[in-house]
């Protein structure tokens, strides 16, 4: 945990320097907020505000989370933080998102930061891949809104 937190802190400090703003950490509801607040003193730590913070952000960093779809739909720049610390299932999910979206990725175990200008250019370009991902992996029934699909399905059974 110490190594993981240290590597995250290094990345957050670097990101804060590049974007000239504080990093906001949106914790999973089961996470201990006090543990994070004690360690990440230069960050803003929140729980239960992920959707709001994604909407207000310019860049989103993540490991693997269903909430990342909010960032994709809102065409936010996304940085994938890859790690093997959570086991092979999560590692494969991180890699899947990275490949399908052609995301900029930082390996937490390697902990080497890319060159700033190249990194920023790749980050901007990655947003171009979201439309294909949305159309092929997130939308169902073409442009049929989810509520309409739910109503159609309910009507079949009643």
GROMACS .gro file of C-alpha atoms in nm:
model
  158
    1UNK     CA    1   0.000   0.000   0.000
    2UNK     CA    2   0.287   0.240   0.082
    3UNK     CA    3   0.443   0.191  -0.261
    4UNK     CA    4   0.105   0.225  -0.435
    5UNK     CA    5   0.023   0.547  -0.246
    6UNK     CA    6   0.372   0.689  -0.306
    7UNK     CA    7   0.345   0.623  -0.681
    8UNK     CA    8  -0.002   0.779  -0.694
    9UNK     CA    9   0.121   1.081  -0.500
   10UNK     CA   10   0.409   1.128  -0.746
   11UNK     CA   11   0.169   1.116  -1.040
   12UNK     CA   12  -0.080   1.351  -0.873
   13UNK     CA   13   0.196   1.600  -0.793
   14UNK     CA   14   0.318   1.585  -1.154
   15UNK     CA   15  -0.037   1.630  -1.289
   16UNK     CA   16  -0.100   1.919  -1.054
   17UNK     CA   17   0.214   2.088  -1.185
   18UNK     CA   18   0.121   2.034  -1.553
   19UNK     CA   19  -0.240   2.152  -1.521
   20UNK     CA   20  -0.174   2.410  -1.250
   21UNK     CA   21  -0.458   2.293  -1.028
   22UNK     CA   22  -0.525   2.055  -0.742
   23UNK     CA   23  -0.607   1.693  -0.812
   24UNK     CA   24  -0.950   1.581  -0.693
   25UNK     CA   25  -0.960   1.218  -0.581
   26UNK     CA   26  -1.306   1.061  -0.605
   27UNK     CA   27  -1.301   0.759  -0.378
   28UNK     CA   28  -1.500   0.441  -0.413
   29UNK     CA   29  -1.781   0.438  -0.153
   30UNK     CA   30  -1.608   0.158   0.041
   31UNK     CA   31  -1.275   0.345   0.069
   32UNK     CA   32  -1.157   0.492   0.399
   33UNK     CA   33  -1.156   0.866   0.332
   34UNK     CA   34  -0.942   0.943   0.640
   35UNK     CA   35  -0.662   0.716   0.520
   36UNK     CA   36  -0.648   0.907   0.190
   37UNK     CA   37  -0.677   1.250   0.353
   38UNK     CA   38  -0.383   1.169   0.580
   39UNK     CA   39  -0.161   1.073   0.286
   40UNK     CA   40  -0.274   1.291  -0.005
   41UNK     CA   41  -0.257   1.625   0.171
   42UNK     CA   42  -0.219   1.827  -0.152
   43UNK     CA   43  -0.533   1.678  -0.308
   44UNK     CA   44  -0.904   1.730  -0.261
   45UNK     CA   45  -1.060   1.402  -0.143
   46UNK     CA   46  -1.430   1.331  -0.201
   47UNK     CA   47  -1.679   1.047  -0.184
   48UNK     CA   48  -2.018   1.022  -0.356
   49UNK     CA   49  -1.938   1.312  -0.593
   50UNK     CA   50  -1.776   1.130  -0.884
   51UNK     CA   51  -2.031   1.227  -1.149
   52UNK     CA   52  -2.023   1.595  -1.046
   53UNK     CA   53  -1.643   1.601  -1.044
   54UNK     CA   54  -1.618   1.432  -1.383
   55UNK     CA   55  -1.854   1.693  -1.528
   56UNK     CA   56  -1.645   1.977  -1.386
   57UNK     CA   57  -1.305   1.831  -1.480
   58UNK     CA   58  -1.091   1.881  -1.784
   59UNK     CA   59  -0.896   1.557  -1.733
   60UNK     CA   60  -1.001   1.230  -1.568
   61UNK     CA   61  -0.758   0.971  -1.433
   62UNK     CA   62  -0.874   0.622  -1.346
   63UNK     CA   63  -0.779   0.260  -1.299
   64UNK     CA   64  -1.099   0.076  -1.385
   65UNK     CA   65  -1.446   0.205  -1.308
   66UNK     CA   66  -1.795   0.205  -1.449
   67UNK     CA   67  -1.793   0.580  -1.388
   68UNK     CA   68  -1.547   0.623  -1.672
   69UNK     CA   69  -1.839   0.604  -1.915
   70UNK     CA   70  -1.946   0.949  -1.786
   71UNK     CA   71  -1.607   1.086  -1.890
   72UNK     CA   72  -1.634   0.915  -2.230
   73UNK     CA   73  -1.983   1.053  -2.301
   74UNK     CA   74  -1.870   1.400  -2.192
   75UNK     CA   75  -1.560   1.373  -2.411
   76UNK     CA   76  -1.318   1.438  -2.126
   77UNK     CA   77  -0.948   1.374  -2.166
   78UNK     CA   78  -0.877   1.043  -1.990
   79UNK     CA   79  -0.557   0.906  -1.844
   80UNK     CA   80  -0.545   0.537  -1.768
   81UNK     CA   81  -0.343   0.451  -1.458
   82UNK     CA   82  -0.230   0.096  -1.516
   83UNK     CA   83  -0.129  -0.132  -1.232
   84UNK     CA   84  -0.117  -0.499  -1.146
   85UNK     CA   85  -0.171  -0.438  -0.775
   86UNK     CA   86  -0.544  -0.517  -0.794
   87UNK     CA   87  -0.493  -0.854  -0.962
   88UNK     CA   88  -0.525  -0.989  -1.314
   89UNK     CA   89  -0.899  -0.923  -1.366
   90UNK     CA   90  -0.870  -0.549  -1.298
   91UNK     CA   91  -0.540  -0.530  -1.488
   92UNK     CA   92  -0.709  -0.681  -1.794
   93UNK     CA   93  -1.001  -0.437  -1.764
   94UNK     CA   94  -0.759  -0.142  -1.743
   95UNK     CA   95  -0.580  -0.269  -2.053
   96UNK     CA   96  -0.909  -0.325  -2.238
   97UNK     CA   97  -1.018   0.036  -2.184
   98UNK     CA   98  -0.672   0.162  -2.278
   99UNK     CA   99  -0.665  -0.032  -2.605
  100UNK     CA  100  -1.024   0.025  -2.715
  101UNK     CA  101  -1.008   0.397  -2.647
  102UNK     CA  102  -0.640   0.442  -2.733
  103UNK     CA  103  -0.595   0.617  -2.399
  104UNK     CA  104  -0.285   0.782  -2.267
  105UNK     CA  105  -0.157   0.549  -1.998
  106UNK     CA  106   0.081   0.581  -1.705
  107UNK     CA  107   0.215   0.264  -1.549
  108UNK     CA  108   0.215   0.298  -1.170
  109UNK     CA  109   0.476   0.029  -1.122
  110UNK     CA  110   0.713   0.192  -1.371
  111UNK     CA  111   0.642   0.538  -1.234
  112UNK     CA  112   0.818   0.730  -1.509
  113UNK     CA  113   0.638   1.038  -1.632
  114UNK     CA  114   0.618   1.105  -2.004
  115UNK     CA  115   0.758   1.423  -2.156
  116UNK     CA  116   0.501   1.698  -2.088
  117UNK     CA  117   0.435   1.828  -2.441
  118UNK     CA  118   0.414   1.484  -2.603
  119UNK     CA  119   0.188   1.370  -2.321
  120UNK     CA  120  -0.050   1.668  -2.364
  121UNK     CA  121  -0.068   1.618  -2.741
  122UNK     CA  122  -0.151   1.246  -2.706
  123UNK     CA  123  -0.409   1.329  -2.442
  124UNK     CA  124  -0.586   1.572  -2.675
  125UNK     CA  125  -0.580   1.323  -2.965
  126UNK     CA  126  -0.725   1.035  -2.764
  127UNK     CA  127  -1.066   1.205  -2.743
  128UNK     CA  128  -1.111   1.138  -3.116
  129UNK     CA  129  -1.161   0.767  -3.043
  130UNK     CA  130  -1.461   0.811  -2.816
  131UNK     CA  131  -1.729   0.832  -3.085
  132UNK     CA  132  -1.646   0.486  -3.218
  133UNK     CA  133  -1.641   0.346  -2.863
  134UNK     CA  134  -1.974   0.511  -2.774
  135UNK     CA  135  -2.140   0.387  -3.093
  136UNK     CA  136  -2.008   0.033  -3.065
  137UNK     CA  137  -1.985  -0.035  -2.692
  138UNK     CA  138  -2.211   0.203  -2.501
  139UNK     CA  139  -2.515   0.269  -2.717
  140UNK     CA  140  -2.781   0.008  -2.752
  141UNK     CA  141  -3.038  -0.007  -3.031
  142UNK     CA  142  -2.874   0.277  -3.219
  143UNK     CA  143  -3.026   0.607  -3.106
  144UNK     CA  144  -3.305   0.455  -2.896
  145UNK     CA  145  -3.281   0.615  -2.550
  146UNK     CA  146  -3.235   0.372  -2.262
  147UNK     CA  147  -3.568   0.465  -2.102
  148UNK     CA  148  -3.753   0.375  -2.425
  149UNK     CA  149  -3.576   0.039  -2.437
  150UNK     CA  150  -3.672  -0.028  -2.074
  151UNK     CA  151  -4.035   0.060  -2.143
  152UNK     CA  152  -4.044  -0.170  -2.449
  153UNK     CA  153  -3.902  -0.453  -2.243
  154UNK     CA  154  -4.151  -0.399  -1.959
  155UNK     CA  155  -4.446  -0.393  -2.203
  156UNK     CA  156  -4.345  -0.738  -2.333
  157UNK     CA  157  -4.410  -0.884  -1.987
  158UNK     CA  158  -4.735  -0.700  -1.901
   0.00000   0.00000   0.00000
